[in-house]
């Protein structure tokens, strides 16, 4: 709805060509961050030294200073310690921040991946249909998608999640609704170009039906822009998921979740407890940066 | 000619806002939330529940509620949307429009100041990067855009508070718009910087700048990378166009050619202003929370969490209205600068 009439927005939004920074370096950095985060999402809760939902008796313990870390790591590996050290300190309730940061990867990455993959599936299918079969119905579909895309993302997601109930499934659905238009638009543009290609005509001449051509020939050739966009979208989905719980419209405490931890830790700054908000934020920061770098690297390679 | 264009665009904007209002009205009522239970508490007796439901008008059929909202019901006190009323908040029982008039300027001030600072930084950097593609500035700006453009503003805001307010003590603690010990100037525009000048309250002006510094830095931090990237791109495009090549071939000095390119590069940048204004309006929701600014972002969070339907509707409409007006303003400027865009 908030669309400019001179139509140059989309042109402006096209990515700038990279000024020659090693695409290979970017790709490997992005891939390794993404792989570690997915690994943490799978095994994080098992690796956590403390139960991320259960309070220990220690309230507001600061993390050990950097000088103590090597000794502590050595001691904990050789099993000389009675209890695991609180690497990132403990919070107001005595919850171990390190365990929660690690366990939260599962919450955030599951929600973000779920939302991004769902919108990828929905967006590419609808985009394929809208780009390959062009009639009044698909024109209407594109119109609706444009209207959806013009809503302010954060407020839309907040309304959907808060009013539907702050459950994981609802957050995934809200992310899906918010991000589907992007994939739809990208795939549709590509499908429209592909539909004019010679191989489509050849397939038609060979007697293939339109749905078969769309699914078997046009879709695989039209998916690249959407797949490149996926990585960036996962990053934004993580920021949005954490942002929703930061303002109190996301997952509920005591679920380990980065945004929720930052939100609860924000008040602790007044007592000088920086560790309760800095570490979960660092986790988001690195994760999202990794996905952004991966997205840029893929973009440089495939566009 | 230009007036016809403006009136046409205003009419389109009005229709868009009305459509949005209708959409928001039905979407929030289709969701499985129970505002009555939220208001009376979950242990309330069925009578209290029914009474509250009646007071909110939620016991009436949906279409009647809709006609109340639009102001089509006869003899309705206060009128509805078509009479310019946004209803009363269920939480505070105050007119939503009054509350929005108080909170909107806070957000507008934050967003426009952030955008201004971002542009002042981004235009020279972006153009310099475009003039020397692959140079150090270009590479630095690319990495910066990749990094800062993908960061959670709410966390960086907290970090800035931790470092600049609590550790170094060079910025005030995030307690609102100005020193809480100072009496605010009587509102004229609601913009604290403007009001303190109009009322001659220089102490408030100085304090307000200090309190705005960190939120503005937070927003500039996350948004400037993307703006630099796009200005660079527009300038690259302008520099590679035929007329620049022709000017160069004519032997015009480099400086004159750069000025020609600047004019062409800045026209699409105008559109960017509108795009990023909406981006920042969205970012304001979390940034306002970090810095306890009572802007429209905080207002909408509160409204949504309290299931305060009239306030949600009002806040969404207000944000959409502001975005539409900025787009309109930018498009008018664009039409003045570039007559080709009027034909669309």
Coordinates of C-alpha atoms in Angstrom, one line a residue:
Chain A
X1 CA 0.0 0.0 0.0
X2 CA 2.8 2.3 0.8
X3 CA 4.1 1.9 -2.7
X4 CA 5.7 4.7 -4.6
X5 CA 4.1 5.6 -7.8
X6 CA 7.2 6.0 -9.9
X7 CA 7.9 2.3 -9.4
X8 CA 11.7 2.7 -9.1
X9 CA 11.8 1.2 -5.5
X10 CA 12.3 -2.3 -6.8
X11 CA 15.1 -1.2 -9.1
X12 CA 16.7 0.6 -6.2
X13 CA 16.4 -2.4 -3.9
X14 CA 18.4 -4.6 -6.3
X15 CA 21.7 -5.7 -4.6
X16 CA 24.8 -3.7 -5.4
X17 CA 27.6 -5.7 -7.1
X18 CA 30.2 -6.6 -4.4
X19 CA 33.3 -4.5 -4.6
X20 CA 35.5 -7.5 -5.0
X21 CA 35.8 -9.0 -1.5
X22 CA 36.7 -12.7 -1.7
X23 CA 33.4 -14.5 -2.3
X24 CA 35.0 -17.7 -1.2
X25 CA 36.0 -16.3 2.2
X26 CA 32.5 -14.9 2.7
X27 CA 30.9 -18.2 1.7
X28 CA 33.0 -20.3 4.2
X29 CA 32.5 -17.8 7.0
X30 CA 28.8 -17.8 6.5
X31 CA 28.5 -21.5 6.1
X32 CA 30.5 -22.3 9.2
X33 CA 28.4 -19.9 11.3
X34 CA 25.2 -21.3 9.9
X35 CA 26.4 -24.9 10.5
X36 CA 27.5 -24.2 14.1
X37 CA 24.1 -22.6 14.9
X38 CA 22.2 -25.5 13.4
X39 CA 24.4 -27.9 15.3
X40 CA 23.6 -26.0 18.5
X41 CA 19.9 -26.0 17.6
X42 CA 20.1 -29.8 17.4
X43 CA 22.4 -30.6 20.3
X44 CA 22.5 -27.4 22.4
X45 CA 20.1 -28.4 25.1
X46 CA 22.1 -31.6 25.5
X47 CA 25.4 -29.8 25.8
X48 CA 24.3 -27.3 28.3
X49 CA 25.9 -27.9 31.7
X50 CA 22.8 -26.8 33.7
X51 CA 19.1 -27.2 33.1
X52 CA 18.2 -23.9 31.2
X53 CA 14.8 -23.8 32.9
X54 CA 15.9 -24.7 36.5
X55 CA 17.2 -22.1 38.9
X56 CA 20.5 -22.8 40.6
X57 CA 21.0 -21.3 44.1
X58 CA 23.4 -18.7 42.8
X59 CA 21.8 -15.4 41.9
X60 CA 23.5 -12.8 39.9
X61 CA 26.9 -14.4 39.7
X62 CA 29.2 -12.5 37.3
X63 CA 31.1 -14.5 34.7
X64 CA 34.7 -15.5 35.6
X65 CA 37.2 -12.9 34.3
X66 CA 39.0 -13.7 31.1
X67 CA 42.2 -14.5 33.0
X68 CA 40.5 -17.3 34.9
X69 CA 39.1 -18.9 31.8
X70 CA 42.1 -21.0 30.7
X71 CA 42.5 -22.5 34.1
X72 CA 38.7 -23.1 34.5
X73 CA 38.5 -24.8 31.1
X74 CA 41.4 -27.1 31.9
X75 CA 39.9 -27.9 35.4
X76 CA 36.5 -28.6 34.0
X77 CA 37.9 -30.8 31.2
X78 CA 40.0 -32.9 33.6
X79 CA 37.0 -33.1 36.0
X80 CA 38.6 -31.4 39.0
X81 CA 35.6 -29.2 39.7
X82 CA 32.6 -30.2 41.9
X83 CA 30.2 -28.0 39.9
X84 CA 30.4 -26.5 36.4
X85 CA 31.5 -22.9 36.3
X86 CA 28.9 -20.3 35.3
X87 CA 30.8 -19.3 32.1
X88 CA 28.4 -16.4 31.3
X89 CA 27.3 -15.9 35.0
X90 CA 23.8 -16.3 36.3
X91 CA 20.7 -14.1 36.1
X92 CA 18.2 -12.6 38.6
X93 CA 16.5 -16.0 39.1
X94 CA 19.8 -17.9 39.4
X95 CA 19.5 -19.4 35.9
X96 CA 22.8 -20.3 34.2
X97 CA 23.2 -17.8 31.3
X98 CA 25.6 -20.0 29.3
X99 CA 23.2 -23.0 29.4
X100 CA 20.3 -20.7 28.4
X101 CA 22.2 -19.1 25.5
X102 CA 23.1 -22.5 24.1
X103 CA 19.7 -24.0 24.6
X104 CA 18.0 -20.9 23.1
X105 CA 19.5 -21.7 19.7
X106 CA 16.9 -24.5 19.4
X107 CA 14.0 -22.1 20.1
X108 CA 15.2 -19.3 17.8
X109 CA 16.6 -21.4 15.0
X110 CA 13.6 -23.7 14.9
X111 CA 11.1 -20.9 14.7
X112 CA 13.2 -18.9 12.2
X113 CA 14.0 -21.9 10.0
X114 CA 10.4 -23.1 10.2
X115 CA 9.0 -19.6 9.2
X116 CA 11.6 -19.1 6.5
X117 CA 11.2 -22.5 4.9
X118 CA 7.4 -22.4 5.1
X119 CA 7.4 -19.0 3.3
X120 CA 9.9 -20.3 0.8
X121 CA 7.7 -23.2 0.0
X122 CA 4.5 -21.2 -0.2
X123 CA 6.1 -18.2 -1.9
X124 CA 7.8 -20.1 -4.6
X125 CA 4.8 -22.2 -5.4
X126 CA 2.5 -19.2 -5.5
X127 CA 5.1 -17.2 -7.4
X128 CA 5.5 -20.0 -10.0
X129 CA 1.7 -20.1 -10.5
X130 CA 1.5 -16.3 -10.7
X131 CA 4.4 -16.0 -13.1
X132 CA 3.5 -19.0 -15.4
X133 CA -0.2 -18.7 -15.6
X134 CA -1.1 -15.1 -16.0
X135 CA -4.7 -14.3 -15.7
X136 CA -7.0 -12.2 -13.4
X137 CA -6.8 -14.7 -10.5
X138 CA -3.0 -14.6 -10.4
X139 CA -3.1 -10.8 -10.9
X140 CA -5.3 -10.6 -7.8
X141 CA -2.9 -12.9 -5.9
X142 CA 0.0 -10.6 -6.7
X143 CA -2.1 -7.6 -5.6
X144 CA -2.9 -9.2 -2.3
X145 CA 0.7 -10.1 -1.8
X146 CA 1.7 -6.5 -2.5
X147 CA -0.7 -5.2 0.2
X148 CA 0.7 -7.7 2.7
X149 CA 4.2 -6.6 1.9
X150 CA 3.4 -3.0 2.5
X151 CA 2.3 -3.6 6.1
X152 CA 4.9 -2.7 8.7
X153 CA 6.6 -6.1 9.3
X154 CA 7.1 -5.8 13.1
X155 CA 3.7 -4.5 14.0
X156 CA 1.9 -7.1 11.7
X157 CA 3.8 -9.9 13.3
X158 CA 3.1 -8.5 16.8
X159 CA -0.6 -8.3 16.2
X160 CA -0.8 -11.8 14.7
X161 CA 1.2 -13.5 17.5
X162 CA -0.3 -11.6 20.4
X163 CA -3.9 -12.0 19.4
X164 CA -3.5 -15.6 18.2
X165 CA -1.7 -16.7 21.4
X166 CA 2.0 -16.6 22.1
X167 CA 2.7 -20.1 21.0
X168 CA 5.7 -21.3 18.9
X169 CA 3.4 -22.4 16.1
X170 CA 1.7 -19.0 15.9
X171 CA 5.1 -17.3 15.6
X172 CA 6.1 -19.6 12.7
X173 CA 2.8 -18.8 11.0
X174 CA 3.2 -15.1 11.5
X175 CA 6.8 -15.2 10.0
X176 CA 5.4 -17.2 7.1
X177 CA 2.8 -14.6 6.4
X178 CA 5.2 -11.8 6.6
X179 CA 7.9 -13.3 4.4
X180 CA 5.9 -15.2 1.8
X181 CA 5.4 -12.1 -0.4
X182 CA 9.1 -11.6 -0.8
X183 CA 9.6 -15.2 -2.2
X184 CA 6.4 -14.9 -4.3
X185 CA 7.7 -11.7 -6.0
X186 CA 11.2 -13.1 -6.6
X187 CA 9.9 -16.4 -8.1
X188 CA 7.2 -14.8 -10.1
X189 CA 9.6 -12.4 -11.8
X190 CA 12.0 -15.3 -12.7
X191 CA 9.1 -17.6 -13.8
X192 CA 7.9 -14.9 -16.1
X193 CA 11.3 -14.7 -17.8
X194 CA 11.7 -18.5 -17.9
X195 CA 8.2 -19.0 -19.4
X196 CA 9.3 -17.2 -22.6
X197 CA 12.4 -19.4 -23.0
X198 CA 12.7 -21.8 -25.9
X199 CA 12.7 -24.9 -23.7
X200 CA 9.2 -24.2 -22.5
X201 CA 8.0 -24.0 -26.1
X202 CA 9.9 -27.2 -26.9
X203 CA 8.3 -29.0 -24.0
X204 CA 4.9 -27.7 -25.1
X205 CA 5.5 -28.8 -28.7
X206 CA 6.5 -32.3 -27.3
X207 CA 3.0 -32.4 -25.8
X208 CA 3.7 -31.7 -22.1
X209 CA 0.8 -30.2 -20.1
X210 CA 1.2 -26.7 -18.6
X211 CA 1.3 -27.9 -15.0
X212 CA 3.9 -30.5 -15.9
X213 CA 6.0 -27.8 -17.6
X214 CA 5.6 -25.4 -14.7
X215 CA 6.6 -28.0 -12.1
X216 CA 9.3 -30.0 -13.9
X217 CA 10.9 -27.3 -16.1
X218 CA 10.1 -23.8 -15.0
X219 CA 10.3 -24.3 -11.2
X220 CA 13.8 -25.6 -11.0
X221 CA 15.0 -22.8 -13.2
X222 CA 13.1 -20.1 -11.3
X223 CA 14.1 -21.0 -7.7
X224 CA 17.6 -19.5 -7.6
X225 CA 16.6 -16.0 -6.5
X226 CA 14.4 -17.4 -3.8
X227 CA 17.0 -19.8 -2.5
X228 CA 19.6 -17.0 -2.4
X229 CA 17.1 -14.9 -0.5
X230 CA 16.5 -17.7 2.0
X231 CA 19.7 -17.2 4.0
X232 CA 19.1 -13.4 4.5
X233 CA 15.4 -14.2 5.4
X234 CA 16.5 -16.7 8.1
X235 CA 18.7 -14.0 9.6
X236 CA 15.8 -11.4 9.7
X237 CA 13.5 -14.1 11.0
X238 CA 15.8 -14.6 14.0
X239 CA 15.9 -10.9 14.7
X240 CA 12.1 -10.7 14.4
X241 CA 11.5 -13.7 16.6
X242 CA 13.8 -12.4 19.3
X243 CA 12.4 -8.8 18.8
X244 CA 8.9 -10.1 19.4
X245 CA 9.8 -11.7 22.7
X246 CA 11.9 -8.6 23.5
X247 CA 8.7 -6.5 23.5
X248 CA 6.8 -9.2 25.3
X249 CA 4.8 -10.5 22.3
X250 CA 6.8 -13.7 21.6
X251 CA 7.5 -16.9 23.4
X252 CA 6.8 -17.0 27.1
X253 CA 9.2 -17.3 30.0
X254 CA 11.0 -19.4 31.2
X255 CA 11.6 -20.7 27.6
X256 CA 15.2 -20.1 26.8
X257 CA 15.1 -17.6 24.0
X258 CA 17.6 -14.9 23.1
X259 CA 15.2 -11.9 22.8
X260 CA 13.5 -12.8 26.1
X261 CA 16.8 -13.1 27.8
X262 CA 17.9 -9.6 26.5
X263 CA 14.6 -8.2 27.6
X264 CA 14.9 -9.6 31.1
X265 CA 18.6 -8.6 31.2
X266 CA 17.9 -5.0 30.2
X267 CA 16.7 -4.2 33.8
X268 CA 19.8 -5.9 35.3
X269 CA 22.0 -3.2 33.7
X270 CA 20.9 -0.9 36.6
X271 CA 22.7 -3.2 39.0
X272 CA 25.7 -3.4 36.7
X273 CA 24.8 -7.0 35.6
X274 CA 25.8 -6.7 32.0
X275 CA 26.2 -10.4 31.3
X276 CA 22.5 -11.3 31.4
X277 CA 21.8 -9.2 28.3
X278 CA 25.2 -9.0 26.5
X279 CA 25.7 -12.8 25.9
X280 CA 22.4 -13.6 24.4
X281 CA 22.7 -10.5 22.2
X282 CA 26.1 -11.6 21.1
X283 CA 24.6 -14.9 20.1
X284 CA 22.0 -13.2 17.9
X285 CA 24.5 -10.8 16.5
X286 CA 27.0 -13.5 15.4
X287 CA 24.2 -15.8 14.1
X288 CA 22.5 -13.2 12.1
X289 CA 25.8 -11.8 10.7
X290 CA 26.7 -15.3 9.6
X291 CA 23.5 -15.7 7.7
X292 CA 23.8 -12.3 6.2
X293 CA 27.3 -13.0 5.0
X294 CA 26.2 -16.4 3.6
X295 CA 23.4 -14.6 1.8
X296 CA 25.8 -12.0 0.3
X297 CA 28.2 -14.8 -0.8
X298 CA 25.4 -16.8 -2.5
X299 CA 24.2 -13.6 -4.1
X300 CA 27.6 -12.9 -5.5
X301 CA 27.9 -16.4 -6.8
X302 CA 24.5 -17.0 -8.4
X303 CA 23.2 -13.6 -9.5
Chain B
X1 CA -0.9 20.1 -13.6
X2 CA 0.9 19.3 -10.4
X3 CA -2.2 20.1 -8.3
X4 CA -4.2 17.5 -10.2
X5 CA -1.5 15.0 -9.5
X6 CA -1.5 15.9 -5.7
X7 CA -5.3 15.7 -5.4
X8 CA -5.4 12.4 -7.3
X9 CA -2.7 11.0 -5.0
X10 CA -4.5 12.3 -1.9
X11 CA -7.7 10.6 -3.0
X12 CA -5.8 7.3 -3.5
X13 CA -4.2 7.6 -0.1
X14 CA -7.7 8.2 1.5
X15 CA -9.0 5.0 -0.2
X16 CA -6.0 3.1 0.9
X17 CA -6.3 4.2 4.5
X18 CA -10.0 3.3 4.5
X19 CA -9.2 -0.2 3.1
X20 CA -6.5 -0.7 5.7
X21 CA -8.9 0.4 8.4
X22 CA -11.5 -2.2 7.3
X23 CA -8.8 -4.9 7.0
X24 CA -7.4 -4.2 10.4
X25 CA -10.9 -4.1 12.0
X26 CA -11.8 -7.6 10.7
X27 CA -8.4 -9.2 11.1
X28 CA -8.1 -8.4 14.8
X29 CA -11.7 -9.6 15.4
X30 CA -11.1 -12.8 13.6
X31 CA -8.2 -13.7 15.9
X32 CA -9.0 -16.0 18.8
X33 CA -8.2 -13.4 21.5
X34 CA -10.6 -12.5 24.3
X35 CA -10.3 -8.8 25.2
X36 CA -13.2 -9.0 27.7
X37 CA -11.5 -11.7 29.7
X38 CA -8.2 -9.7 29.6
X39 CA -10.1 -6.6 30.9
X40 CA -12.2 -8.1 33.7
X41 CA -9.7 -10.8 34.7
X42 CA -10.0 -14.5 34.3
X43 CA -11.8 -15.1 37.6
X44 CA -14.6 -12.7 37.0
X45 CA -18.2 -13.8 37.4
X46 CA -20.2 -14.4 34.3
X47 CA -22.3 -11.3 35.1
X48 CA -19.3 -9.1 35.3
X49 CA -18.0 -10.6 32.0
X50 CA -21.4 -10.0 30.3
X51 CA -21.5 -6.4 31.6
X52 CA -18.0 -5.6 30.4
X53 CA -18.8 -7.2 27.0
X54 CA -21.8 -5.0 26.7
X55 CA -19.9 -1.9 27.7
X56 CA -17.4 -2.6 25.0
X57 CA -20.1 -3.3 22.5
X58 CA -18.6 -6.7 21.8
X59 CA -21.9 -8.5 22.4
X60 CA -23.4 -6.9 19.3
X61 CA -23.2 -8.5 15.8
X62 CA -19.9 -8.0 14.0
X63 CA -21.4 -5.9 11.2
X64 CA -23.1 -3.6 13.7
X65 CA -19.8 -3.1 15.5
X66 CA -18.3 -2.3 12.1
X67 CA -20.9 0.3 11.4
X68 CA -20.2 1.8 14.9
X69 CA -16.5 1.9 14.0
X70 CA -17.1 3.6 10.7
X71 CA -19.7 5.9 12.3
X72 CA -22.7 4.8 10.2
X73 CA -24.9 3.9 13.2
X74 CA -27.5 6.7 13.8
X75 CA -27.3 8.6 17.1
X76 CA -23.9 7.2 18.1
X77 CA -22.1 9.4 20.6
X78 CA -18.7 10.7 19.3
X79 CA -19.2 9.4 15.8
X80 CA -16.8 7.0 14.1
X81 CA -14.0 6.9 11.6
X82 CA -15.9 8.8 8.9
X83 CA -16.5 11.6 11.4
X84 CA -12.8 11.6 12.2
X85 CA -13.0 9.8 15.5
X86 CA -10.9 6.8 16.3
X87 CA -12.9 5.7 19.3
X88 CA -11.9 5.5 22.9
X89 CA -9.1 3.3 24.3
X90 CA -10.6 0.4 26.3
X91 CA -7.6 0.6 28.7
X92 CA -7.6 4.3 29.6
X93 CA -11.0 5.3 28.3
X94 CA -9.4 8.3 26.6
X95 CA -10.0 9.2 23.0
X96 CA -7.4 7.2 20.9
X97 CA -6.8 10.3 18.7
X98 CA -5.7 12.4 21.8
X99 CA -3.3 9.6 22.9
X100 CA -1.9 9.4 19.3
X101 CA -1.4 13.1 19.1
X102 CA 0.8 12.8 22.2
X103 CA 2.8 9.8 21.1
X104 CA 3.2 10.4 17.4
X105 CA 5.5 13.4 17.7
X106 CA 8.0 11.4 19.8
X107 CA 8.4 8.8 17.1
X108 CA 8.4 11.4 14.3
X109 CA 11.2 13.3 16.0
X110 CA 13.3 10.2 16.6
X111 CA 12.8 8.8 13.0
X112 CA 13.3 12.0 11.1
X113 CA 16.4 13.0 13.1
X114 CA 17.8 9.5 12.6
X115 CA 17.1 9.6 8.9
X116 CA 18.7 13.0 8.6
X117 CA 21.9 12.0 10.3
X118 CA 22.0 8.8 8.3
X119 CA 21.7 10.7 5.0
X120 CA 24.3 13.3 6.0
X121 CA 26.7 10.4 6.7
X122 CA 25.7 8.2 3.8
X123 CA 25.6 10.6 0.9
X124 CA 29.3 11.6 1.0
X125 CA 30.4 8.1 1.8
X126 CA 28.3 6.4 -0.8
X127 CA 29.4 8.9 -3.5
X128 CA 33.0 8.6 -2.6
X129 CA 32.7 4.8 -2.7
X130 CA 31.1 5.0 -6.1
X131 CA 33.8 7.3 -7.4
X132 CA 36.5 4.8 -6.4
X133 CA 34.9 1.3 -6.8
X134 CA 36.9 -1.4 -5.1
X135 CA 38.8 1.2 -3.0
X136 CA 39.2 1.1 0.8
X137 CA 36.1 3.2 1.5
X138 CA 34.0 1.1 -0.9
X139 CA 35.1 -2.2 0.7
X140 CA 34.7 -0.8 4.2
X141 CA 31.2 0.4 3.4
X142 CA 30.3 -3.0 1.9
X143 CA 31.4 -4.9 5.0
X144 CA 29.7 -2.3 7.2
X145 CA 26.4 -2.6 5.4
X146 CA 26.6 -6.4 5.6
X147 CA 27.4 -6.3 9.3
X148 CA 25.3 -3.4 10.7
X149 CA 22.4 -4.0 8.3
X150 CA 21.7 -7.4 9.9
X151 CA 22.0 -6.5 13.6
X152 CA 19.3 -6.4 16.3
X153 CA 18.8 -2.7 17.1
X154 CA 17.4 -3.4 20.5
X155 CA 20.6 -5.1 21.6
X156 CA 22.9 -2.5 20.2
X157 CA 20.8 0.1 21.9
X158 CA 21.4 -1.6 25.3
X159 CA 25.1 -1.9 24.5
X160 CA 25.3 1.8 23.8
X161 CA 23.5 2.5 27.1
X162 CA 25.9 0.2 28.9
X163 CA 29.0 1.8 27.4
X164 CA 28.1 5.4 27.0
X165 CA 25.6 6.0 29.9
X166 CA 26.6 3.5 32.6
X167 CA 30.3 3.0 32.0
X168 CA 31.7 6.2 30.5
X169 CA 28.9 8.4 31.8
X170 CA 29.0 10.6 28.7
X171 CA 25.3 10.1 27.9
X172 CA 22.2 10.3 30.1
X173 CA 20.5 7.1 31.3
X174 CA 17.6 6.1 29.1
X175 CA 14.8 7.8 31.0
X176 CA 12.8 9.4 28.3
X177 CA 13.0 12.6 26.2
X178 CA 14.8 15.0 28.6
X179 CA 16.0 15.3 32.2
X180 CA 13.1 14.2 34.4
X181 CA 13.9 17.0 36.8
X182 CA 13.1 19.6 34.2
X183 CA 9.6 20.7 33.6
X184 CA 8.7 20.1 29.9
X185 CA 7.6 23.1 27.9
X186 CA 3.9 23.4 27.1
X187 CA 3.3 21.4 24.0
X188 CA 2.8 23.3 20.7
X189 CA 3.9 20.8 18.1
X190 CA 4.7 17.9 20.5
X191 CA 8.2 17.8 19.1
X192 CA 10.4 18.5 22.1
X193 CA 13.2 20.1 20.1
X194 CA 10.8 22.5 18.4
X195 CA 8.7 23.2 21.5
X196 CA 11.7 24.1 23.7
X197 CA 12.9 26.6 21.1
X198 CA 9.4 28.1 20.7
X199 CA 9.0 28.5 24.5
X200 CA 12.6 29.6 24.9
X201 CA 13.5 26.7 27.1
X202 CA 17.1 26.3 26.2
X203 CA 17.9 24.0 29.2
X204 CA 15.3 21.5 27.9
X205 CA 16.7 21.8 24.4
X206 CA 20.2 20.9 25.5
X207 CA 18.9 18.1 27.6
X208 CA 16.7 16.7 24.8
X209 CA 19.6 16.6 22.4
X210 CA 21.5 14.5 25.0
X211 CA 18.6 12.1 25.5
X212 CA 18.1 11.8 21.8
X213 CA 21.7 11.0 21.0
X214 CA 21.8 7.3 21.9
X215 CA 18.5 6.3 20.3
X216 CA 19.5 8.2 17.2
X217 CA 22.9 6.6 17.1
X218 CA 21.2 3.2 17.5
X219 CA 19.0 3.8 14.5
X220 CA 21.7 5.3 12.4
X221 CA 23.9 2.3 13.2
X222 CA 21.5 -0.2 11.8
X223 CA 20.2 1.7 8.8
X224 CA 23.1 3.7 7.5
X225 CA 24.8 0.7 5.8
X226 CA 21.9 0.0 3.6
X227 CA 21.5 3.7 2.7
X228 CA 25.2 4.0 1.8
X229 CA 24.9 0.9 -0.4
X230 CA 22.0 2.3 -2.4
X231 CA 23.5 5.8 -2.8
X232 CA 26.7 4.1 -4.1
X233 CA 24.6 2.2 -6.6
X234 CA 22.7 5.2 -7.8
X235 CA 25.9 7.1 -8.2
X236 CA 27.6 4.2 -10.1
X237 CA 24.6 4.1 -12.4
X238 CA 24.7 7.9 -13.0
X239 CA 28.4 7.9 -13.6
X240 CA 28.1 5.1 -16.2
X241 CA 25.3 6.9 -18.1
X242 CA 25.8 8.3 -21.6
X243 CA 25.5 11.9 -20.7
X244 CA 28.4 11.6 -18.2
X245 CA 30.5 9.9 -20.8
X246 CA 29.6 12.7 -23.3
X247 CA 30.5 15.3 -20.7
X248 CA 33.8 13.6 -20.1
X249 CA 34.4 13.3 -23.9
X250 CA 33.8 17.0 -24.2
X251 CA 36.7 17.5 -21.8
X252 CA 34.7 19.0 -18.9
X253 CA 36.6 19.1 -15.7
X254 CA 36.0 16.2 -13.3
X255 CA 34.3 18.4 -10.7
X256 CA 31.6 19.6 -13.2
X257 CA 31.0 16.0 -14.3
X258 CA 30.6 14.9 -10.7
X259 CA 28.0 17.7 -10.1
X260 CA 26.0 16.5 -13.1
X261 CA 26.0 13.0 -11.8
X262 CA 25.1 14.2 -8.3
X263 CA 21.8 15.7 -9.6
X264 CA 20.8 12.5 -11.3
X265 CA 21.9 10.3 -8.4
X266 CA 19.9 12.3 -5.9
X267 CA 16.6 12.0 -7.6
X268 CA 16.2 8.2 -6.9
X269 CA 17.7 8.9 -3.4
X270 CA 14.5 10.8 -2.7
X271 CA 12.5 7.7 -3.1
X272 CA 14.9 6.0 -0.7
X273 CA 14.0 8.6 1.9
X274 CA 10.5 7.3 1.9
X275 CA 11.5 3.7 1.9
X276 CA 13.8 4.2 4.9
X277 CA 11.3 6.3 6.7
X278 CA 9.0 3.3 6.8
X279 CA 11.8 1.0 7.8
X280 CA 12.7 3.3 10.7
X281 CA 9.1 3.6 11.8
X282 CA 9.1 -0.1 12.2
X283 CA 12.5 -0.1 14.0
X284 CA 11.1 2.6 16.4
X285 CA 9.0 0.0 18.1
X286 CA 11.9 -1.8 19.7
X287 CA 14.2 1.3 20.0
X288 CA 11.5 3.3 21.8
X289 CA 11.2 0.4 24.3
X290 CA 15.0 0.3 25.0
X291 CA 15.1 4.0 25.7
X292 CA 11.7 4.3 27.4
X293 CA 10.3 6.8 24.8
X294 CA 6.6 7.0 24.8
X295 CA 6.2 7.1 21.1
X296 CA 3.6 5.4 18.8
X297 CA 5.7 2.2 18.8
X298 CA 5.4 1.8 22.5
X299 CA 1.8 2.8 22.3
X300 CA 1.1 0.0 19.7
X301 CA 3.0 -2.6 21.8
X302 CA 0.9 -1.7 24.8
X303 CA -2.3 -1.7 22.8
X304 CA -1.6 -5.1 21.2
X305 CA -0.6 -6.8 24.5
X306 CA -3.7 -5.4 26.2
X307 CA -6.0 -6.4 23.4
X308 CA -7.1 -2.8 23.2
X309 CA -8.8 -2.9 19.8
X310 CA -9.6 0.8 19.2
X311 CA -6.0 1.6 20.2
X312 CA -4.5 -1.0 17.9
X313 CA -6.7 0.3 15.0
X314 CA -5.7 3.8 15.7
X315 CA -2.0 3.1 16.0
X316 CA -1.9 1.0 12.8
X317 CA -3.8 3.8 10.9
X318 CA -1.5 6.5 12.3
X319 CA 1.7 4.6 11.2
X320 CA 0.2 3.9 7.8
X321 CA -1.0 7.5 7.5
X322 CA 2.5 8.9 8.2
X323 CA 4.2 6.5 5.7
X324 CA 1.7 7.4 3.0
X325 CA 2.2 11.1 3.6
X326 CA 5.9 10.7 3.4
X327 CA 5.6 8.7 0.2
X328 CA 3.2 11.3 -1.2
X329 CA 5.6 14.2 -0.3
X330 CA 8.5 12.4 -1.9
X331 CA 6.6 11.6 -5.0
X332 CA 5.5 15.2 -5.4
X333 CA 9.1 16.4 -5.0
X334 CA 10.0 13.8 -7.5
X335 CA 7.4 14.9 -9.9
X336 CA 8.6 18.5 -9.6
X337 CA 12.2 17.5 -10.2
X338 CA 11.5 14.9 -12.9
X339 CA 8.4 15.5 -15.0
X340 CA 8.6 12.0 -16.5
X341 CA 7.3 10.4 -13.4
X342 CA 4.0 12.3 -13.6
X343 CA 2.8 10.3 -16.5
X344 CA 2.4 7.1 -14.4

